[in-house]
Short mmCIF file of C-alpha atoms in Angstrom, two decimals:
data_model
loop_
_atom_site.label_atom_id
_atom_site.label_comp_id
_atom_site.label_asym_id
_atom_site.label_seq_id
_atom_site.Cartn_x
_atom_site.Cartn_y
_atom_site.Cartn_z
CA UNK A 8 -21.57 -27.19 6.53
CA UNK A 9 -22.94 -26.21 10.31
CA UNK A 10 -22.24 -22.99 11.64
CA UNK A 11 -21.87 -21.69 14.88
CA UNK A 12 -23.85 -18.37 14.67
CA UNK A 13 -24.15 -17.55 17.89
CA UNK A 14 -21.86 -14.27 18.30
CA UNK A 15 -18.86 -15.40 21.05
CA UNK A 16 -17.98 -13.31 23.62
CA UNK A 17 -15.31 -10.42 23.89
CA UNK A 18 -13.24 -12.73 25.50
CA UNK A 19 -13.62 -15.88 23.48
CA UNK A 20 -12.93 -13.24 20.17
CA UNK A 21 -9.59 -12.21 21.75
CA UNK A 22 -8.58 -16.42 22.36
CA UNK A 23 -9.33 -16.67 18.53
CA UNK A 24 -7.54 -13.95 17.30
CA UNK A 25 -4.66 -15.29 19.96
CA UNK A 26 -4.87 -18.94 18.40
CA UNK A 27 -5.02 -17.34 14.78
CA UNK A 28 -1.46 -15.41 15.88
CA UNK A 29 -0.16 -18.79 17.00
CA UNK A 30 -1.01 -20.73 13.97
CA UNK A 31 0.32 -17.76 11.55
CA UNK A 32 3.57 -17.67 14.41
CA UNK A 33 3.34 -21.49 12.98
CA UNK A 34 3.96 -21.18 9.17
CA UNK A 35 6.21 -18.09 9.60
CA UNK A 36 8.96 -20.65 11.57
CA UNK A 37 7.95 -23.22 9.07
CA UNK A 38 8.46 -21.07 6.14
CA UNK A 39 11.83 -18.77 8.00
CA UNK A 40 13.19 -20.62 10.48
CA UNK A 41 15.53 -23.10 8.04
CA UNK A 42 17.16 -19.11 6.77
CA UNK A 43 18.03 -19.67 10.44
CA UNK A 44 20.65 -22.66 9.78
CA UNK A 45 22.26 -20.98 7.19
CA UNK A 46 25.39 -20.02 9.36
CA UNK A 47 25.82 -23.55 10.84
CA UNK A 48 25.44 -25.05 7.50
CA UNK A 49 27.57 -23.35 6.15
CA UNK A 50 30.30 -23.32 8.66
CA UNK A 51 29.84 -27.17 10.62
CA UNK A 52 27.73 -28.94 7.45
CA UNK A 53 29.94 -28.10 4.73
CA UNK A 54 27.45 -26.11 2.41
CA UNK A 55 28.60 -23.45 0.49
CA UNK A 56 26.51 -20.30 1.22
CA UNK A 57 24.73 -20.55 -2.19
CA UNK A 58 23.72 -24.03 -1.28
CA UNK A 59 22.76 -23.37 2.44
CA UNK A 60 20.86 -20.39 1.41
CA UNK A 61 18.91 -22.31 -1.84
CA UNK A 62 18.15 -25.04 0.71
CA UNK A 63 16.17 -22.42 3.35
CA UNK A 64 14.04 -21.16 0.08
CA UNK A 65 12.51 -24.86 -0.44
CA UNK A 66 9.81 -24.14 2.50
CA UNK A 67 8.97 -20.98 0.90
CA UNK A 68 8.33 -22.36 -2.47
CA UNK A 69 6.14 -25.06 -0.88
CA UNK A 70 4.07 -22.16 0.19
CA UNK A 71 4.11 -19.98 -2.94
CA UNK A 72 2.92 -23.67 -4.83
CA UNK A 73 -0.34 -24.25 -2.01
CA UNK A 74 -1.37 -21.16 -0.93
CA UNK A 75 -4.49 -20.52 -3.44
CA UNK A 76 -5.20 -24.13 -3.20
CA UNK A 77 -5.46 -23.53 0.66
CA UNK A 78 -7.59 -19.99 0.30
CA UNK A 79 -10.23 -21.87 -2.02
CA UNK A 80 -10.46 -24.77 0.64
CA UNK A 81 -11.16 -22.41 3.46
CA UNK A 82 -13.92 -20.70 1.02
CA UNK A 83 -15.53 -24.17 0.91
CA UNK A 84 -15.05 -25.71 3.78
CA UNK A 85 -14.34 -22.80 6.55
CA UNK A 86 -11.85 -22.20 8.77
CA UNK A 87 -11.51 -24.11 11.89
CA UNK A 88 -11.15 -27.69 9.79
CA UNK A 89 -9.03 -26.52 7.43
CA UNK A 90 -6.46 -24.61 9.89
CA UNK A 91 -7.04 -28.24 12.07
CA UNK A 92 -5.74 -29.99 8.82
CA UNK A 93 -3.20 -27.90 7.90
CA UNK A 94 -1.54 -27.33 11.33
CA UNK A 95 -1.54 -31.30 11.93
CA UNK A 96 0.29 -31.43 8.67
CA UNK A 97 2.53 -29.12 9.62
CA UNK A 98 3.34 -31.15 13.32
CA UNK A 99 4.18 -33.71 10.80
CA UNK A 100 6.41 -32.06 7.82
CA UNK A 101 8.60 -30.16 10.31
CA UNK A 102 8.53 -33.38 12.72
CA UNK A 103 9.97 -35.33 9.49
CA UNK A 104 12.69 -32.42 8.99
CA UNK A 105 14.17 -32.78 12.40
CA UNK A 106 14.20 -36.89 12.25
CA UNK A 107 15.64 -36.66 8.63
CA UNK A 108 18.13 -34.60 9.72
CA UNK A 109 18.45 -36.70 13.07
CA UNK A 110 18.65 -40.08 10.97
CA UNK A 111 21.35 -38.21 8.61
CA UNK A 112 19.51 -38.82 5.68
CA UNK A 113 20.74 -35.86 3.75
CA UNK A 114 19.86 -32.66 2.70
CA UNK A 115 18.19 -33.82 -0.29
CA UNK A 116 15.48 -35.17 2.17
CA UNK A 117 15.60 -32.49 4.44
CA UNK A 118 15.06 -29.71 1.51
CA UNK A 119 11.96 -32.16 0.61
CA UNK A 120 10.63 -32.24 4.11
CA UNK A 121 11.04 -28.56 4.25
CA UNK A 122 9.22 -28.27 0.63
CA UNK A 123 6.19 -30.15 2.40
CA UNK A 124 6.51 -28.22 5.77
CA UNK A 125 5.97 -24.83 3.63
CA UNK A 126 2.93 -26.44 1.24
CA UNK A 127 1.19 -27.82 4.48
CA UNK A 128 1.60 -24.68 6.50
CA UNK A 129 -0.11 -22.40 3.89
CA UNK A 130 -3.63 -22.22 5.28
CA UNK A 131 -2.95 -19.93 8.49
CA UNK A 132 -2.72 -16.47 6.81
CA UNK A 133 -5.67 -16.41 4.95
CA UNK A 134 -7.98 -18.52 7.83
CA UNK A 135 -6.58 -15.83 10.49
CA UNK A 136 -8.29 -12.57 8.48
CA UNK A 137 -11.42 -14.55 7.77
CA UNK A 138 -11.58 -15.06 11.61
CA UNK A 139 -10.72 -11.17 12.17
CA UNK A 140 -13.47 -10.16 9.69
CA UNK A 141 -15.86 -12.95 10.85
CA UNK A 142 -16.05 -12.28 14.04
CA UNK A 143 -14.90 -8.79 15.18
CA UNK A 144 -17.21 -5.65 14.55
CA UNK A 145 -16.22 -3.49 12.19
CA UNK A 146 -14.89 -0.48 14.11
CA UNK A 147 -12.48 -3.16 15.77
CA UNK A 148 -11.88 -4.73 12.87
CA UNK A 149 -8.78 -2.95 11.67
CA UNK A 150 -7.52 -3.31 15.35
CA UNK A 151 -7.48 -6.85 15.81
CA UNK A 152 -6.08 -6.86 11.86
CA UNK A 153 -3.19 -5.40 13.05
CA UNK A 154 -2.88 -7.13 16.35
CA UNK A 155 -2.98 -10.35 13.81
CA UNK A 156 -0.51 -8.96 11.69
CA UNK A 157 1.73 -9.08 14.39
CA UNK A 158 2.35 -13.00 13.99
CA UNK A 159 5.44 -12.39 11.29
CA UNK A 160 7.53 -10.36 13.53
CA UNK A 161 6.84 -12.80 16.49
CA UNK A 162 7.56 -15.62 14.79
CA UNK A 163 10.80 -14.10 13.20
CA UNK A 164 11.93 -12.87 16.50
CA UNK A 165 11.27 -16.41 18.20
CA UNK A 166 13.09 -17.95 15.80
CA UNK A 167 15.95 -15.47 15.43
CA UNK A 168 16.24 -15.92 19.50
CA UNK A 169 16.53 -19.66 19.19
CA UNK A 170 17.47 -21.30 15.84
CA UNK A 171 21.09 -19.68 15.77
CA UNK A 172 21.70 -20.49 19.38
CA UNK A 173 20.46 -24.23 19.60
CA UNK A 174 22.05 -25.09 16.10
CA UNK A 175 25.38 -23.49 16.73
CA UNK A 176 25.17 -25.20 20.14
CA UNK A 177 23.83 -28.57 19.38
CA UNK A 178 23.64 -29.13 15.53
CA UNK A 179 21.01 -28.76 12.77
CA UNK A 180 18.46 -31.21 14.15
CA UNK A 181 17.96 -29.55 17.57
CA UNK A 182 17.35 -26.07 15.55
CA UNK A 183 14.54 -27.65 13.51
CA UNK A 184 12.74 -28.64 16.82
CA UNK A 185 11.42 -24.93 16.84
CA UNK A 186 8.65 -25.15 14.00
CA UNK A 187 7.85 -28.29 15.67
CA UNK A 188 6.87 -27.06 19.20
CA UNK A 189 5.37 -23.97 17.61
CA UNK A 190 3.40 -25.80 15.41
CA UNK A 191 2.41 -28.21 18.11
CA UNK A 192 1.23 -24.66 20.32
CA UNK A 193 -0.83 -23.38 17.27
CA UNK A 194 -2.84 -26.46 16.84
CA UNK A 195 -3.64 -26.68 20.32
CA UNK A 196 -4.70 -23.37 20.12
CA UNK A 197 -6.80 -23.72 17.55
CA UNK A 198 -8.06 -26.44 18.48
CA UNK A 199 -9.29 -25.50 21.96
CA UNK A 200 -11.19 -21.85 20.98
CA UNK A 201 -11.29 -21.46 17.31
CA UNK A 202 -15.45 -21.65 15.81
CA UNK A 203 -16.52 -20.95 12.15
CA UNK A 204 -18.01 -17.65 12.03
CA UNK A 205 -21.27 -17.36 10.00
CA UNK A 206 -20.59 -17.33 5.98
CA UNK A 207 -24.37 -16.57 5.09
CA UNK A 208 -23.46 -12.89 5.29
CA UNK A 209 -23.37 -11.14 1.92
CA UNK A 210 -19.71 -9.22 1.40
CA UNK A 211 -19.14 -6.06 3.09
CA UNK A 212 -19.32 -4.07 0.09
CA UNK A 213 -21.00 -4.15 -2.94
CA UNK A 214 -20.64 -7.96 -3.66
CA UNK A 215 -23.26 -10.63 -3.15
CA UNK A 216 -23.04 -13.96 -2.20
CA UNK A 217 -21.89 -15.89 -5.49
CA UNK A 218 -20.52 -12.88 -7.16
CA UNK A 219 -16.77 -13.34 -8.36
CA UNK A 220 -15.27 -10.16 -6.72
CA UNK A 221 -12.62 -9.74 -9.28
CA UNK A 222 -15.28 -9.15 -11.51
CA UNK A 223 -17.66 -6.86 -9.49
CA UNK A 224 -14.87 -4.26 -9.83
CA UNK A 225 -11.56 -3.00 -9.64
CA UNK A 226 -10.97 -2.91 -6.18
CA UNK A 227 -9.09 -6.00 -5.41
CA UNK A 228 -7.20 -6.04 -8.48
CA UNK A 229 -6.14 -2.90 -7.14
CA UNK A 230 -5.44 -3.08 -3.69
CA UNK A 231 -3.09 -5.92 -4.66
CA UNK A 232 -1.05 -4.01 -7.10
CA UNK A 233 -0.23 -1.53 -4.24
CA UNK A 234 0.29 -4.28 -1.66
CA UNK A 235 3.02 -5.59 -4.26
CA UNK A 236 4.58 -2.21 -4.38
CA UNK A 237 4.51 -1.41 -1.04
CA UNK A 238 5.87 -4.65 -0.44
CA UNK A 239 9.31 -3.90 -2.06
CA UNK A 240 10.80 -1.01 0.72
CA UNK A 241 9.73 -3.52 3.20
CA UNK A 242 11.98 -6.16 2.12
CA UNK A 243 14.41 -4.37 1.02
CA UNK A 244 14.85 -3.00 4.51
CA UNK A 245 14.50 -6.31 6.75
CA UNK A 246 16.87 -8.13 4.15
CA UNK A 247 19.67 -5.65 3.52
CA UNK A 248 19.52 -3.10 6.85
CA UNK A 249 21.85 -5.73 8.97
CA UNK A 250 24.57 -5.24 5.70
CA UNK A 251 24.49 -1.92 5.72
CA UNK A 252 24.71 -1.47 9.35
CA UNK A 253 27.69 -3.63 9.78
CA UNK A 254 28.99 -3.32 6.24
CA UNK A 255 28.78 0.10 5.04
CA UNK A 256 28.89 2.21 8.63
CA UNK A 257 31.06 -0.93 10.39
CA UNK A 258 28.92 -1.19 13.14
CA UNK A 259 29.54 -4.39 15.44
CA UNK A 260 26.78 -7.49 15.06
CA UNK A 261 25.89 -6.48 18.74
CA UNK A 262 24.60 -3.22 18.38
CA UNK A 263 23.33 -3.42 14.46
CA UNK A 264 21.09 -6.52 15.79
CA UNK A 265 19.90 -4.67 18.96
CA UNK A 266 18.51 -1.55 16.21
CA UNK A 267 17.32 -4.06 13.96
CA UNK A 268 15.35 -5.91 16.89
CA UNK A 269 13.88 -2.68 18.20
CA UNK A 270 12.60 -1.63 14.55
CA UNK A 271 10.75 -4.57 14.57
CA UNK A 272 8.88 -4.40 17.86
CA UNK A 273 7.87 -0.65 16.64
CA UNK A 274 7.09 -1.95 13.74
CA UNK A 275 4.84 -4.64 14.96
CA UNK A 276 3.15 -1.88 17.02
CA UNK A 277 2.98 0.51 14.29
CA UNK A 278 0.59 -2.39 12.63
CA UNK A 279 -1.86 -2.02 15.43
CA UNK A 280 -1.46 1.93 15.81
CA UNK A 281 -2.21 1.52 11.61
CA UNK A 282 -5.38 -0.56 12.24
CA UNK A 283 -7.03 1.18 15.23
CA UNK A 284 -6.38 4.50 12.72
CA UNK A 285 -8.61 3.00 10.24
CA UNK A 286 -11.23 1.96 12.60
CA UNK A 287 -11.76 5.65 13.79
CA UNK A 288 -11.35 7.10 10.55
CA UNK A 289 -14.27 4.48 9.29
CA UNK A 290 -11.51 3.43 6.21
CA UNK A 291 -9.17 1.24 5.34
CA UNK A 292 -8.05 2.90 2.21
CA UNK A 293 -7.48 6.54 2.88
CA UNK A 294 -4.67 5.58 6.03
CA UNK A 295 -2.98 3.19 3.33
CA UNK A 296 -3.06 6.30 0.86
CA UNK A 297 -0.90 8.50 3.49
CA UNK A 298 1.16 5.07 4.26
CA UNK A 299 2.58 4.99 1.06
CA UNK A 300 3.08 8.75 0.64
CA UNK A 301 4.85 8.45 4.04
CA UNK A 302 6.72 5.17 2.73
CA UNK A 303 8.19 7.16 -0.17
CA UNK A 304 9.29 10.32 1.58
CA UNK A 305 10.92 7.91 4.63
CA UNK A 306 13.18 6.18 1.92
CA UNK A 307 13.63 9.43 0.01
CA UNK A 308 15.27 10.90 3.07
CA UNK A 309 17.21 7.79 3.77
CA UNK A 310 18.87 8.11 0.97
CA UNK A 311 19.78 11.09 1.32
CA UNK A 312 21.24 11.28 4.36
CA UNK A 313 22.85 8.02 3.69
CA UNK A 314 24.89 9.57 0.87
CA UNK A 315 25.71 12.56 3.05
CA UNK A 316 27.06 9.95 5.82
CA UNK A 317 24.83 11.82 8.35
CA UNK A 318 24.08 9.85 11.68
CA UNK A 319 20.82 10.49 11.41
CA UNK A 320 20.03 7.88 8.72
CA UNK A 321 19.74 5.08 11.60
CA UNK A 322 17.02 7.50 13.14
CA UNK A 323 15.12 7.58 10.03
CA UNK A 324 15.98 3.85 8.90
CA UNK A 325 13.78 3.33 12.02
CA UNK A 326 11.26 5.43 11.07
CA UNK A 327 11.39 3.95 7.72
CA UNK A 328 10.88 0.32 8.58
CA UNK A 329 7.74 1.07 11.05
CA UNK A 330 5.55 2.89 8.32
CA UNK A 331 6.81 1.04 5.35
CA UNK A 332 5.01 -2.44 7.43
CA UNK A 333 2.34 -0.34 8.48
CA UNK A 334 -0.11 -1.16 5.31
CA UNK A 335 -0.45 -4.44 5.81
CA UNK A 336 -3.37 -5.59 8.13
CA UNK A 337 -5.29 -2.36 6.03
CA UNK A 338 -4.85 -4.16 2.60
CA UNK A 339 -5.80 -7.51 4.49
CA UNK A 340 -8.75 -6.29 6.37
CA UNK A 341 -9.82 -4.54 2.99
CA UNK A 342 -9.62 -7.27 1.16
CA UNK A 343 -11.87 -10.24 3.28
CA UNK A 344 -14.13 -7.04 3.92
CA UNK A 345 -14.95 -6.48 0.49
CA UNK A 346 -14.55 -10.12 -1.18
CA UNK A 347 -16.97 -11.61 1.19
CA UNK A 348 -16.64 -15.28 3.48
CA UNK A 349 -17.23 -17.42 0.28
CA UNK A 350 -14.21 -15.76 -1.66
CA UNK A 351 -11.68 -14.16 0.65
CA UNK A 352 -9.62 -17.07 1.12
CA UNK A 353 -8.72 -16.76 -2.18
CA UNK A 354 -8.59 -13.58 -2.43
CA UNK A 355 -6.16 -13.05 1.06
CA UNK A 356 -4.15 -16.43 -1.08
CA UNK A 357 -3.50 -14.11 -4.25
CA UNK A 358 -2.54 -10.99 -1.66
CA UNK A 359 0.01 -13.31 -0.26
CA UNK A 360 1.19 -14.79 -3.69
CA UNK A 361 1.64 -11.69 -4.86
CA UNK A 362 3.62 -10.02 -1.86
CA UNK A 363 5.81 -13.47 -1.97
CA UNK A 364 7.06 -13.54 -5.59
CA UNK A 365 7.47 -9.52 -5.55
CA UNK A 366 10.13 -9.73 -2.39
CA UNK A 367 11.80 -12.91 -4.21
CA UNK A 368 12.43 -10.84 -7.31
CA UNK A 369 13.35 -7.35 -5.43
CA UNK A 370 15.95 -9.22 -3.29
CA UNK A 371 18.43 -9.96 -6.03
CA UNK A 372 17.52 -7.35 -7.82
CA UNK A 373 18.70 -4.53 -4.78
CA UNK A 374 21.62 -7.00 -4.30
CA UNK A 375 23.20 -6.31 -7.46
CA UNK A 376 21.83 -2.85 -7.35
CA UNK A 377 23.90 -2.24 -4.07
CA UNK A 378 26.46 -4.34 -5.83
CA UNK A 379 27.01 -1.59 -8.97
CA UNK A 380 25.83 1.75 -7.29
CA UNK A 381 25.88 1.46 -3.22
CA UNK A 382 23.08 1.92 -0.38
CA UNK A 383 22.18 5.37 -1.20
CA UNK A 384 20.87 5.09 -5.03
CA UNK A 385 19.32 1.18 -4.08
CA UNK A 386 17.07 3.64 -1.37
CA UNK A 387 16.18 6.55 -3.94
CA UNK A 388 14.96 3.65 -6.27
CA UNK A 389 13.47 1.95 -3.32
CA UNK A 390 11.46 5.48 -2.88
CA UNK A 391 9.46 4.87 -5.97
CA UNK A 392 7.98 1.81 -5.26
CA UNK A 393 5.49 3.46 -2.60
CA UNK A 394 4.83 6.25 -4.79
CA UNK A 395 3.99 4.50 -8.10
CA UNK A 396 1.82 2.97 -5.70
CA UNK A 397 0.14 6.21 -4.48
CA UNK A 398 -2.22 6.89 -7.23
CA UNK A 399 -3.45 2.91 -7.51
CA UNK A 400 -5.22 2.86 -3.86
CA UNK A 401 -8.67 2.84 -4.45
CA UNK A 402 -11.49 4.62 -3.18
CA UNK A 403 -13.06 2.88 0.04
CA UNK A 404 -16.22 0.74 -1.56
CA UNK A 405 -19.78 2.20 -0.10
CA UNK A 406 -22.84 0.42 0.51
CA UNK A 407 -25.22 -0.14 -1.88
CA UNK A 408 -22.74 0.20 -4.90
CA UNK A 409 -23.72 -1.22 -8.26
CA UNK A 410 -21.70 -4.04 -9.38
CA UNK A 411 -21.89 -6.64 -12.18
CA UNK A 412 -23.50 -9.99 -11.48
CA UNK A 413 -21.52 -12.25 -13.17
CA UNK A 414 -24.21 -14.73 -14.16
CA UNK A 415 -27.29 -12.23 -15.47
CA UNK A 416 -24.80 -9.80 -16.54
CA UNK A 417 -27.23 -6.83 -14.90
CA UNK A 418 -26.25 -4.75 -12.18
CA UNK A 419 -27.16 -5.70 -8.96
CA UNK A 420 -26.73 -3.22 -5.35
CA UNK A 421 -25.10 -4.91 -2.78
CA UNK A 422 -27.38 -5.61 0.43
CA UNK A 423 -27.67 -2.89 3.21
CA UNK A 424 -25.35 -3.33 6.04
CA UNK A 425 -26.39 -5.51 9.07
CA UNK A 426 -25.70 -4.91 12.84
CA UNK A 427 -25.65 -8.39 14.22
CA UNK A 428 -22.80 -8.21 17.20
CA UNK A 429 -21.33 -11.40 15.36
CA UNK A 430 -20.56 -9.94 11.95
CA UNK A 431 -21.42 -6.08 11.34
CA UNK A 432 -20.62 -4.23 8.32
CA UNK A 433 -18.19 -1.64 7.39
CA UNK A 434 -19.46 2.32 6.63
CA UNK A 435 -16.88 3.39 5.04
#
């Protein structure tokens, strides 16, 4: 495959990582925006809200079911074809959504469009951190990580602005439109500024070129064990803080979705504050380490003063949302660091997997948790998760480690870092 290895300019980085934002912006309203219909489904297209709800979670299995597939594609054949590919299939799927539901074909068709619209859209997530590692030096790595990591919130705020509105006000079909025109953006995007960045590099750290990373060591298998845990107070608190604003202390939608709003923008911006953190302290690790000791004491205290009805529980329910998000372009940028261009896309897949099928089984679980014992004891258990999770971060990996070559089955030291402007490595 050719490669562009001339290193782009500052400017041409930041239209990359902008294009990677729009693409991930892409499968986020692919994947969320039909949990967006739910209310006008329910109320104008006769579901129940069982059946509404079990029809929004089709796009998100479609993703769970592609997204290694799509990592080990982007290890082969490298980014900018593969996020070409899946974008244009994405244009399509949600295009098919909106004219199913336009033509009146059913749901049954539109839960299989939105199956495919989630499969297709898989490929951004992964393809945006290789771009990151690729081509941003690594004291700006972490930075632009968490500038990336931004994409979620964005897309999740874009659709909660417009889905409820244009459905409510015009019907299902106009409220699908959204993933369309986003996906539609992202492509363009990607298409106009996105280039391969070199993949002749050996890993960041301690892994050469052709060396399974899951067997050079423990650090990935690691790193996603406390991504999975750390996972769990995060959605527990974007999927349950609405109820217990307007259920439990009876505040009015207005004001509960004006808090809920703001915690996202800080926590969008605690994601950046997160990665510039590790690019000064020259680790990716040690800030996740005080993240998750943070994480637990947050939701500690908000249970606390949740069960002694004090008014400062919103305060710290604020504080608690920001640095229980704040790990995530860390583990990310960790991750493609260490696992090198010829594995990170499935490695950054398996992060993602992970992360997916722990918040599908914590939501029901805190349901009927809040269900049987109330807010306050579904936060003290919410608490552990972050500090089970404490001990598991790993060590930063340093040049020139010894890991196991796969193939001999001798040790072999990973190469000594580079300084090309294109794609430095890490001292950690």
């Amino acid at each position: 495959m050719d490669e562009d290895t001339t290193a782009p300019s500052v400017t041409r980085r930041w239209a990359m990582l902008v294009a990677s934002i729009l693409g991930a912006m892409s499968t986020t309203c692919a994947v969320s925006g039909a949990g967006f219909l739910i209310p006008v489904l329910h109320t104008d297209g006769g579901l129940s809200l069982a059946a509404a709800s079990t029809l929004a979670t089709f796009p998100t299995i479609g993703l769970m079911l592609t997204i290694i597939p799509w990592g080990a594609a982007l290890d082969r054949f490298g980014e900018r074809s593969i996020l070409l590919i899946s974008l244009s299939a994405t244009v399509v799927a949600t295009a098919g959504a909106a004219a199913a539901s336009a033509a009146g074909l059913g749901y049954g068709v539109i839960a299989a469009t939105l199956l495919l619209g989630g499969m297709v859209s898989a490929a951004t997530n992964g393809a945006s951190g290789r771009i990151v590692v690729g081509w941003f030096p690594p004291r700006g790595r972490g930075t632009a990580m968490g500038v990336r990591q931004t994409a979620q919130p964005l897309g999740i705020g874009l659709c909660a602005l417009t889905i409820p509105v244009l459905s409510a006000d015009h019907g299902v079909t106009v409220g699908l439109y959204v993933p369309v025109v986003m996906s539609v953006v992202g492509l363009i995007a990607v298409a106009v500024t996105v280039i391969d960045p070199p993949r002749s590099a050996a890993a960041e750290h301690g892994v050469e070129p052709g060396v399974n990373p899951y067997r050079a060591s423990s650090f990935l298998p690691r790193v996603h064990a406390v991504s999975v845990l750390l996972v769990i107070p995060q959605s527990m608190l974007w999927t349950f803080v609405p109820a217990w604003l307007i259920v439990a202390h009876h505040w009015s939608p207005g004001p509960a979705g004006v808090l809920v709003t703001v915690s996202q923008i800080l926590g969008a911006a605690g994601r950046i504050a997160a990665g510039r953190w590790s690019d000064v302290w020259g680790s990716r690790m040690k800030p996740i380490r005080v993240i998750a000791l943070g994480a637990g004491i947050a939701s500690a205290a908000l249970a606390v003063t949740d069960w002694l009805s004090s008014p400062a529980a919103a305060v710290i329910m604020v504080f608690a949302t920001v640095i229980t998000v704040a790990d995530n372009g860390l583990a990310f940028t960790g991750i493609a660091e260490y696992a090198g261009p010829r594995w990170s896309g499935r490695a950054l897949a398996i992060q993602n997997t992970g992360q997916y099928l722990a918040t599908s089984a914590a939501t029901p679980t805190f349901g009927a948790l809040i269900g049987a014992t109330g807010f306050p004891a579904a936060f003290l258990v919410m608490a552990l998760a972050p500090l089970v999770a404490l001990p598991l971060v790993p060590s930063d990996p340093q040049p020139g480690e010894k890991v196991l070559d796969p193939v001999v089955g001798h040790p072999t030291t990973s190469s000594p870092a580079t300084s090309s402007p294109g794609r430095g490595e890490d001292h950690h």
